[in-house]
Coordinates of C-alpha atoms and ligand atoms in Angstrom, one line a residue:
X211 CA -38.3 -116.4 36.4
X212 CA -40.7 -114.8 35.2
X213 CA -41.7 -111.1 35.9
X214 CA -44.9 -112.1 37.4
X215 CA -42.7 -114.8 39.7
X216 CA -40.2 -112.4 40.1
X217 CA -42.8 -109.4 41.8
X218 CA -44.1 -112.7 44.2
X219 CA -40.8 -113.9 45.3
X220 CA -39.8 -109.9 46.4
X221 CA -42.9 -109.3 48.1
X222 CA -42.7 -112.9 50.0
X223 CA -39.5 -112.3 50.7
X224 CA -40.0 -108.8 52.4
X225 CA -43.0 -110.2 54.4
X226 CA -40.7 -112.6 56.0
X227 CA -38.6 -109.9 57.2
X228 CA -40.8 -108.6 59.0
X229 CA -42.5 -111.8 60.2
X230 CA -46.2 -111.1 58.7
X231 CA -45.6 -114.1 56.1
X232 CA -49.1 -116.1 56.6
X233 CA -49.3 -120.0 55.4
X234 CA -52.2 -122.2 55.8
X235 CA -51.8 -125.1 58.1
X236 CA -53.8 -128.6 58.0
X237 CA -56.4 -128.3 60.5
X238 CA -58.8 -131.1 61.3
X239 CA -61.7 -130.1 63.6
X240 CA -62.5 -133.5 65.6
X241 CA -65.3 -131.6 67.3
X242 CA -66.5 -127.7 68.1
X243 CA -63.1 -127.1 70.3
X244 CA -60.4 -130.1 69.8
X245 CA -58.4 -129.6 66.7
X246 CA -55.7 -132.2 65.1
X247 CA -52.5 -129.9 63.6
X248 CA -49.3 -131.8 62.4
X249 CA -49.8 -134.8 64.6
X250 CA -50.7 -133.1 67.4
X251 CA -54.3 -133.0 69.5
X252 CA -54.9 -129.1 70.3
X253 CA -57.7 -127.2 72.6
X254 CA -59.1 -124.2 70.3
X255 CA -59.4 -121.0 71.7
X256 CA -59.7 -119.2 67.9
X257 CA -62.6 -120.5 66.3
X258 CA -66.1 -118.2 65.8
X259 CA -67.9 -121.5 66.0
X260 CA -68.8 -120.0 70.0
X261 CA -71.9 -122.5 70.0
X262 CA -70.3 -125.4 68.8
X263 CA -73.5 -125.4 66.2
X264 CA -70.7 -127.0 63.1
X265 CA -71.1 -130.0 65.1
X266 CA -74.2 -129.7 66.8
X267 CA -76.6 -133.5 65.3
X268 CA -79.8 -131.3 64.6
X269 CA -77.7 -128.8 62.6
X270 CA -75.8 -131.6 60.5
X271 CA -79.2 -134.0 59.8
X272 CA -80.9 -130.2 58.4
X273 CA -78.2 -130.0 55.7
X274 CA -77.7 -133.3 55.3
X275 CA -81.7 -133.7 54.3
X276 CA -81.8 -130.4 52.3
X277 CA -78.9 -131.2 49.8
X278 CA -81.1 -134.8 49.5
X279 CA -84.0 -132.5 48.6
X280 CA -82.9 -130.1 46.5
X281 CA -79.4 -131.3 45.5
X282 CA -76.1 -129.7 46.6
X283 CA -75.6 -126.4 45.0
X284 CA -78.2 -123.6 44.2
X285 CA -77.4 -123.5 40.3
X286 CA -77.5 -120.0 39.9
X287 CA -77.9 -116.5 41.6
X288 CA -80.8 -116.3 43.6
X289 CA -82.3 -113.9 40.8
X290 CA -82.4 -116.3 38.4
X291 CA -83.0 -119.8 39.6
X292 CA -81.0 -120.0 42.6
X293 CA -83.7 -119.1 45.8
X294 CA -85.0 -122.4 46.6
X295 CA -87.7 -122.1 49.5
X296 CA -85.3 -122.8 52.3
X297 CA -84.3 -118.7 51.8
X298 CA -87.5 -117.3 52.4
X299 CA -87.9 -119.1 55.5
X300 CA -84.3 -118.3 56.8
X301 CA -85.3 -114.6 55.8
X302 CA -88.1 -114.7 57.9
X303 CA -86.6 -116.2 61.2
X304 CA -83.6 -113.6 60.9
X305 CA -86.2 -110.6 60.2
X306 CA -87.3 -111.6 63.6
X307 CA -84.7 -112.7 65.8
X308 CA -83.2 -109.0 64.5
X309 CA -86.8 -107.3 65.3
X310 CA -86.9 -105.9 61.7
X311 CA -89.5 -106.1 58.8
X312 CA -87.3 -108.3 56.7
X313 CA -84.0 -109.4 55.4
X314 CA -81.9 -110.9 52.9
X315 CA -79.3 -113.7 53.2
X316 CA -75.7 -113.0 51.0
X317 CA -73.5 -115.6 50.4
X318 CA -70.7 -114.6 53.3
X319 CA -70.3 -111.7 55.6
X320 CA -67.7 -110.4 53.2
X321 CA -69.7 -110.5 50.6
X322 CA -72.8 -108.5 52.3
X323 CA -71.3 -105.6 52.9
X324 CA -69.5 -105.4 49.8
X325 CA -73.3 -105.7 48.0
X326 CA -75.3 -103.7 51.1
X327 CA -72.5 -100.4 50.9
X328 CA -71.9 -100.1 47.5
X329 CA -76.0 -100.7 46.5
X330 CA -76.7 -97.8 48.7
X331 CA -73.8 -95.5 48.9
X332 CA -72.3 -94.1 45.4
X333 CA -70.2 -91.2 44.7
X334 CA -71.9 -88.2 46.2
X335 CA -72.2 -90.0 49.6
X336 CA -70.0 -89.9 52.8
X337 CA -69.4 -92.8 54.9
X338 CA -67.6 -92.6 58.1
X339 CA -66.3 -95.6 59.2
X340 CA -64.4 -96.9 62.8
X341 CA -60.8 -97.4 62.3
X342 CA -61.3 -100.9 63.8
X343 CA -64.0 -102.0 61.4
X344 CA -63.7 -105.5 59.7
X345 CA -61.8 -105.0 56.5
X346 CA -65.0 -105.7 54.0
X347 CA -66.4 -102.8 55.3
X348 CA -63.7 -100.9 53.7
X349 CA -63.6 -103.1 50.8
X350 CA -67.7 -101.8 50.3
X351 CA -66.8 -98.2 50.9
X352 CA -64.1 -98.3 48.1
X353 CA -66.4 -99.9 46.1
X354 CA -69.4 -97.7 46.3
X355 CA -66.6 -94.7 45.4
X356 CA -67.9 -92.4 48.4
X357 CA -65.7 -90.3 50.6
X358 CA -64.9 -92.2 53.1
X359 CA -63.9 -91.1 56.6
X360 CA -62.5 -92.9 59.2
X361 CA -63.5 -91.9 62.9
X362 CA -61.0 -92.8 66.0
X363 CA -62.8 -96.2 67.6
X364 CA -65.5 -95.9 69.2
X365 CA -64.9 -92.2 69.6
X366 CA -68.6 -90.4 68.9
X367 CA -67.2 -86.9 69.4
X368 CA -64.5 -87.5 66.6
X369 CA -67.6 -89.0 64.1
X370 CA -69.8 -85.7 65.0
X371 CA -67.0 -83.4 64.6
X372 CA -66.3 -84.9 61.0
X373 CA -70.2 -84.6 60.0
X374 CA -70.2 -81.4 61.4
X375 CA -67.5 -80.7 59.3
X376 CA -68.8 -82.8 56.1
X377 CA -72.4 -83.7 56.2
X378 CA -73.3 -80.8 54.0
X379 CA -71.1 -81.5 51.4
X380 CA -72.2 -84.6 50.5
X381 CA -76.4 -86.4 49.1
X382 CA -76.4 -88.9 51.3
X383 CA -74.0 -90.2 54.9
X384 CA -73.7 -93.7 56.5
X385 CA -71.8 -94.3 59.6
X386 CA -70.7 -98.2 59.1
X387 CA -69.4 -100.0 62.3
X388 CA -68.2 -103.3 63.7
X389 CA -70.7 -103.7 66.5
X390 CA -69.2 -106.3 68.2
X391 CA -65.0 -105.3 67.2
X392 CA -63.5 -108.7 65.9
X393 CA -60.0 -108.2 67.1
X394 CA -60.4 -106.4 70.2
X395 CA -64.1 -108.0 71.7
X396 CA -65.6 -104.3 72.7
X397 CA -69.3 -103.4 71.4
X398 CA -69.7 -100.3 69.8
X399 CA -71.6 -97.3 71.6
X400 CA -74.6 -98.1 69.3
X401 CA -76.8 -95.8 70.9
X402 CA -75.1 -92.8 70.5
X403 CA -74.2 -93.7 67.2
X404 CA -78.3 -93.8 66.2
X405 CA -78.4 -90.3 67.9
X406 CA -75.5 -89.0 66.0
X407 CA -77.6 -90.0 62.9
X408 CA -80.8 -88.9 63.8
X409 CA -79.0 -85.6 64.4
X410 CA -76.9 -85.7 60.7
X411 CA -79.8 -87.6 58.8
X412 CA -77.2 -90.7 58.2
X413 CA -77.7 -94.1 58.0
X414 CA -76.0 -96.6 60.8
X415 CA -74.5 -99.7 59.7
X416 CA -73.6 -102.4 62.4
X417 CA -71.5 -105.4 61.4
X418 CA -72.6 -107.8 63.9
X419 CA -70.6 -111.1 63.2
X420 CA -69.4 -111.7 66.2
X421 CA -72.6 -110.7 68.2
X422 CA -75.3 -113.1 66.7
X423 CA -76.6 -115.9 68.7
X424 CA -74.0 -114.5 71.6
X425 CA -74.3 -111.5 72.5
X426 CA -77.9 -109.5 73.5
X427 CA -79.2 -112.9 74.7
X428 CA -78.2 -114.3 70.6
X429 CA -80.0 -111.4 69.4
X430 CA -77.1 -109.4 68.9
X431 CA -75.3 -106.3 70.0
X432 CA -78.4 -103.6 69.1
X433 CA -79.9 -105.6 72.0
X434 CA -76.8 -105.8 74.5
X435 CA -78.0 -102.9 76.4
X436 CA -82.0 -102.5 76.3
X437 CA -84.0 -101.0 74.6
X438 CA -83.2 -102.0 71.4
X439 CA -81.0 -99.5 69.6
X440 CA -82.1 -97.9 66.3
X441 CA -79.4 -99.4 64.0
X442 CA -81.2 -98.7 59.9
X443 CA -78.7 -101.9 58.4
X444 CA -78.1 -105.2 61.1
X445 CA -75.5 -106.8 59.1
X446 CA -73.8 -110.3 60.2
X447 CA -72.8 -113.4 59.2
X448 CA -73.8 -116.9 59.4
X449 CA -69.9 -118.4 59.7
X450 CA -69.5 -117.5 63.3
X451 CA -71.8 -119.0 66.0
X452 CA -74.3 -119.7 63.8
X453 CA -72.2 -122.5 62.4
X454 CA -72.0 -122.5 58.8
X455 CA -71.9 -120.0 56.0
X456 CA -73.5 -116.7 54.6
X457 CA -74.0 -113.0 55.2
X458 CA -77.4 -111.2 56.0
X459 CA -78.6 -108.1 56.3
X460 CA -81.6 -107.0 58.5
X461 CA -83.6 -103.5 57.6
X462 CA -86.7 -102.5 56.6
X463 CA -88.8 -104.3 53.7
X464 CA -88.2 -101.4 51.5
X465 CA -84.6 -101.1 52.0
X466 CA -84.4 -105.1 51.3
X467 CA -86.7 -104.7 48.6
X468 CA -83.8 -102.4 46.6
X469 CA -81.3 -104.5 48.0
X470 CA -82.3 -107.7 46.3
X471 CA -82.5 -105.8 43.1
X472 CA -79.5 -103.6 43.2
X473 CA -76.5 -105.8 45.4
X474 CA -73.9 -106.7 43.0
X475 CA -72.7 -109.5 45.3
X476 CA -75.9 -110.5 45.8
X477 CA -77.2 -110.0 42.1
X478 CA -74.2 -112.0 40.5
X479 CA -73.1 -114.3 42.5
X480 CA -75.0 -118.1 43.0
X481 CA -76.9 -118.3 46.0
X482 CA -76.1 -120.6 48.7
X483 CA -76.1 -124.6 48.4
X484 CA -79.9 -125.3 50.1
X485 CA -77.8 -127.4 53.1
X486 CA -76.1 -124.1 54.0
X487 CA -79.5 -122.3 54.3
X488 CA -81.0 -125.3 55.7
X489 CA -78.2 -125.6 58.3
X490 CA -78.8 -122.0 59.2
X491 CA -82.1 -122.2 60.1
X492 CA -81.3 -125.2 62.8
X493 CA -79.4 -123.8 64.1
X494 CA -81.6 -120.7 65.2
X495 CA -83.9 -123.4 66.1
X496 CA -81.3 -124.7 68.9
X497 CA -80.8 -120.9 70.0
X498 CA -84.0 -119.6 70.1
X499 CA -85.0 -123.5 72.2
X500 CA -82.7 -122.7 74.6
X501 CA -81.8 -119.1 76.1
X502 CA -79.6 -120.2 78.4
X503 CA -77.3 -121.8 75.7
X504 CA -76.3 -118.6 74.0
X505 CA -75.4 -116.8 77.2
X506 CA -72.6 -119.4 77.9
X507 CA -69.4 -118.1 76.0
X508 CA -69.7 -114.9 77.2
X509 CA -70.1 -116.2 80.7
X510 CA -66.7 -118.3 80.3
X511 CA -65.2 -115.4 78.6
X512 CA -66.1 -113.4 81.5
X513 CA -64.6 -115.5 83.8
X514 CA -61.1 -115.7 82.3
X515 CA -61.1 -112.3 82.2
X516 CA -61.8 -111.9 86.0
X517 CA -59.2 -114.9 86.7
X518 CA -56.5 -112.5 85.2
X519 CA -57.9 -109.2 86.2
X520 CA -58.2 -108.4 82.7
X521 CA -60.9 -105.5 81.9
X522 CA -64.4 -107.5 82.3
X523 CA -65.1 -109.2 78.7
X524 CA -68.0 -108.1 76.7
X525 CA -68.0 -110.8 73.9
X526 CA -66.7 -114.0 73.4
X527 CA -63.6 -112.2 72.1
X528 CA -61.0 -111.4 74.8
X529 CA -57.3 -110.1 72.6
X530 CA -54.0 -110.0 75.0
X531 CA -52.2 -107.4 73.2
X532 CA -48.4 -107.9 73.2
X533 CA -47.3 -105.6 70.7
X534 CA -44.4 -106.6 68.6
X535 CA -45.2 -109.5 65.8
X536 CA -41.8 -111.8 66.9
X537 CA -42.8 -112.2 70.3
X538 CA -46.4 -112.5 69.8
X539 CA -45.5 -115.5 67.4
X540 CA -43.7 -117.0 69.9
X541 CA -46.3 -116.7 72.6
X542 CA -48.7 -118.4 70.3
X543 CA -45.9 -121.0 69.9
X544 CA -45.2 -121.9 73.4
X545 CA -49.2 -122.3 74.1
X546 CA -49.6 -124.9 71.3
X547 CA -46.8 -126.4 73.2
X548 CA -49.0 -126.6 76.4
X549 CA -51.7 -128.2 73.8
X550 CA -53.4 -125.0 73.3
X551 CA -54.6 -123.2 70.0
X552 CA -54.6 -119.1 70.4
X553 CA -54.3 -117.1 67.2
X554 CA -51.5 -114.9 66.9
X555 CA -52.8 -111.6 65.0
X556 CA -50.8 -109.7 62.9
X557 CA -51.1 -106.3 61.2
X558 CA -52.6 -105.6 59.1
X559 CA -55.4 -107.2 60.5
X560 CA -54.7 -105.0 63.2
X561 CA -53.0 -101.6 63.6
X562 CA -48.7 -101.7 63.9
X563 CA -47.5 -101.6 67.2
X564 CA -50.7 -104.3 68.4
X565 CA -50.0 -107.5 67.8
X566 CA -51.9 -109.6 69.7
X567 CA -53.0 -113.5 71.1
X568 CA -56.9 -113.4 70.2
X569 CA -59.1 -115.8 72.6
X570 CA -62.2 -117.2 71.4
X571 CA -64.3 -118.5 74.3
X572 CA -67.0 -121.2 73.0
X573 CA -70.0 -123.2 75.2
X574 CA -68.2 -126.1 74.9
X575 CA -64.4 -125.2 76.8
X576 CA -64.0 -127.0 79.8
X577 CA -63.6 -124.6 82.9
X578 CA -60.7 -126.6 83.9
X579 CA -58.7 -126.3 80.9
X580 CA -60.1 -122.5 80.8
X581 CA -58.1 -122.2 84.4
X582 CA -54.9 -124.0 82.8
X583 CA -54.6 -121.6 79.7
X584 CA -55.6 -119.0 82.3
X585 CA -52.7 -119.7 84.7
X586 CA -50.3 -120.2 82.1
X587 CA -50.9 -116.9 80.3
X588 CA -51.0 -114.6 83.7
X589 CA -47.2 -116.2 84.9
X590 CA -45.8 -116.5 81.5
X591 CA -47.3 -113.9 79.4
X592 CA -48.5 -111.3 81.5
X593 CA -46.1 -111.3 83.7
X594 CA -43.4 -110.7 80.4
X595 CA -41.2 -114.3 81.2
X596 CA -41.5 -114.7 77.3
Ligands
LIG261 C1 -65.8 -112.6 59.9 C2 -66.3 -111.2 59.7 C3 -66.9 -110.9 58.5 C4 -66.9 -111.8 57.3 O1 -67.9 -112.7 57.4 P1 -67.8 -114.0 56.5 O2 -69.1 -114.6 56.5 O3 -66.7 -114.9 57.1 O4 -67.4 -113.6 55.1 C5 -67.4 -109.6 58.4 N1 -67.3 -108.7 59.4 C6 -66.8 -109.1 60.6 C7 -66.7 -108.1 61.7 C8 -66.2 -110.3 60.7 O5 -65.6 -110.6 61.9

């Protein structure tokens, strides 16, 4: 074996110990929820796709007619000869479903906040940053080499005691925060957070990947509770309910102006195949057609949550926290039994000690089989028979 074999063998081998050894499995999606997984026909409780917009026939034709018209990739990065017209129109629809004076489209989520943070934050900077915050978050702060702080979630005495303590110090602070939290379903307290920066001259950052097109009536968490809040950077994604792929950031024209010319990710990387973008833009068209659509995962999140007395949901996200990683395996194991598909989720994606079953709640689950995973979970989860 060779060294390099011999370092992945060891650190396999100590992942399995303590059961946080991830594989891929073979997962065909027959539609938004029903899944086919070694032979067997499962319910989905764990995709993002909340709308069901992968599948939706208006979304599909869009792409399939853009990569007719322009071809199937982009060729190169959008700087050079990559932006084919479908981006500026996709800019403009997200400028204004996000109420801002413009915006740029990345090629994931990941990769938007790797460009967006390190563009704008370098090493005189300070960024404080929720401890539950999607890991590219982190991944942008390290990048853009700025002190970075973390605050206790959702705690915004702990971020104003650490600018308090630290603003001075540095040129320039950004607080950065999931606003809808991806492994726990809570919003942030977006709000305060604008005050706090007002107060601090910082710069807020929301990561809204899970709130587009669901949450805010689709607009998004700065619009969960009215008015608007004052968030400088709406960042999100295009994977989740929107239905297919790409990052974007909503902010003022100036602030997109310098990001197009300074985001590394943005700046060397090929822009999205024309089908994505195309795909993208459908599917706002099926939100913004129909309010009433976007309104119904977090109503049939809502209700599970009610079913089990669990505290009221306010995203499609609703985790069931069960602590050690053995038996949360297993509780995954014995819903796919039952013909059900819950994530088990592991540290690191979240902290030790909270393992967790992660629900996903999309437009499309049937309330009857919502009541059967329902029942299940409250006599043979929460009431600890695993
Ligand atoms: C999924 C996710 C991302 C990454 O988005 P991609 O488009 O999948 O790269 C970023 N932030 C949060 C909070 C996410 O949940």
């Amino acid at each position: 074996m060779s060294s390099l074999d011999t370092f992945a063998a060891k650190k396999l081998a100590s992942l399995d110990a303590k059961h946080l050894r991830r594989t891929l499995v073979d997962t065909a999606r027959e539609d938004g929820i029903w899944m086919l997984r070694e032979g067997r026909r499962l319910l989905s409780f764990s995709c993002n796709d909340y709308l069901n917009l992968t599948q939706h026939p208006k979304v599909q034709e869009a792409a399939i007619a853009a990569i007719r018209e322009h071809g199937v990739g982009a060729g190169a990065s959008r700087l050079v000869t990559g932006n084919h017209p479908l981006y500026a129109q996709l800019e403009t629809r997200l400028a204004r479903l996000k109420d801002t004076e413009a915006a740029c489209v990345f090629g994931s989520g990941y990769l938007a906040n790797l460009g967006i943070i390190s563009a704008l934050m370098g090493r005189n900077d300070l960024l404080l940053v929720d401890e539950l915050s999607h890991s590219c978050i982190l991944a942008g702060a390290a990048l853009s080499g700025g002190k970075t702080l973390m605050f206790h979630h959702n705690d915004v005495a702990h971020a104003e005691q650490l600018l308090h303590e630290n603003r001075e110090l540095y040129r320039h602070a950004m607080i950065a925060t999931d606003g809808v939290f991806s492994m726990d379903g809570d919003l942030a307290p977006l709000h305060e957070l604008a005050a706090l920066c007002k107060k601090y001259d910082a710069w807020l950052l929301s990561d809204d990947a899970h709130g587009i097109g669901v949450v805010g009536g689709g607009r998004g968490s700065s619009f969960a509770h009215p008015p608007k809040a004052d968030v400088d950077l709406q960042m999100g994604t295009l994977s989740k309910a929107i239905g297919g792929y790409g990052g974007y950031l909503c902010a003022s024209q100036t602030v997109i102006d310098l990001i197009k010319t300074r985001a590394r990710t943005l700046v060397y990387s090929t822009g999205l195949p024309p089908g994505t973008v195309a795909a993208a833009i459908a599917a706002l068209d099926v939100i913004e057609y129909d309010p009433n659509y976007a309104i119904k995962p977090l109503r049939k999140a809502k209700a599970f949550t009610a079913r089990l007395g669990l505290p009221e949901a306010q995203s499609t996200i609703v985790p069931i926290v069960i602590s050690g990683t053995e038996k949360t395996l297993s509780a995954a194991r014995m819903l796919e039994d039952e013909g059900f598909l819950v994530a088990a989720i592991r540290p690191p994606t979240v902290p030790l000690g909270t393992s967790r079953l992660r629900l996903t709640f999309t437009a499309a689950h049937p309330d009857a089989e919502i009541e059967r995973l329902a029942s299940i979970i409250g006599e043979r989860i929460l009431n600890k028979k695993i």
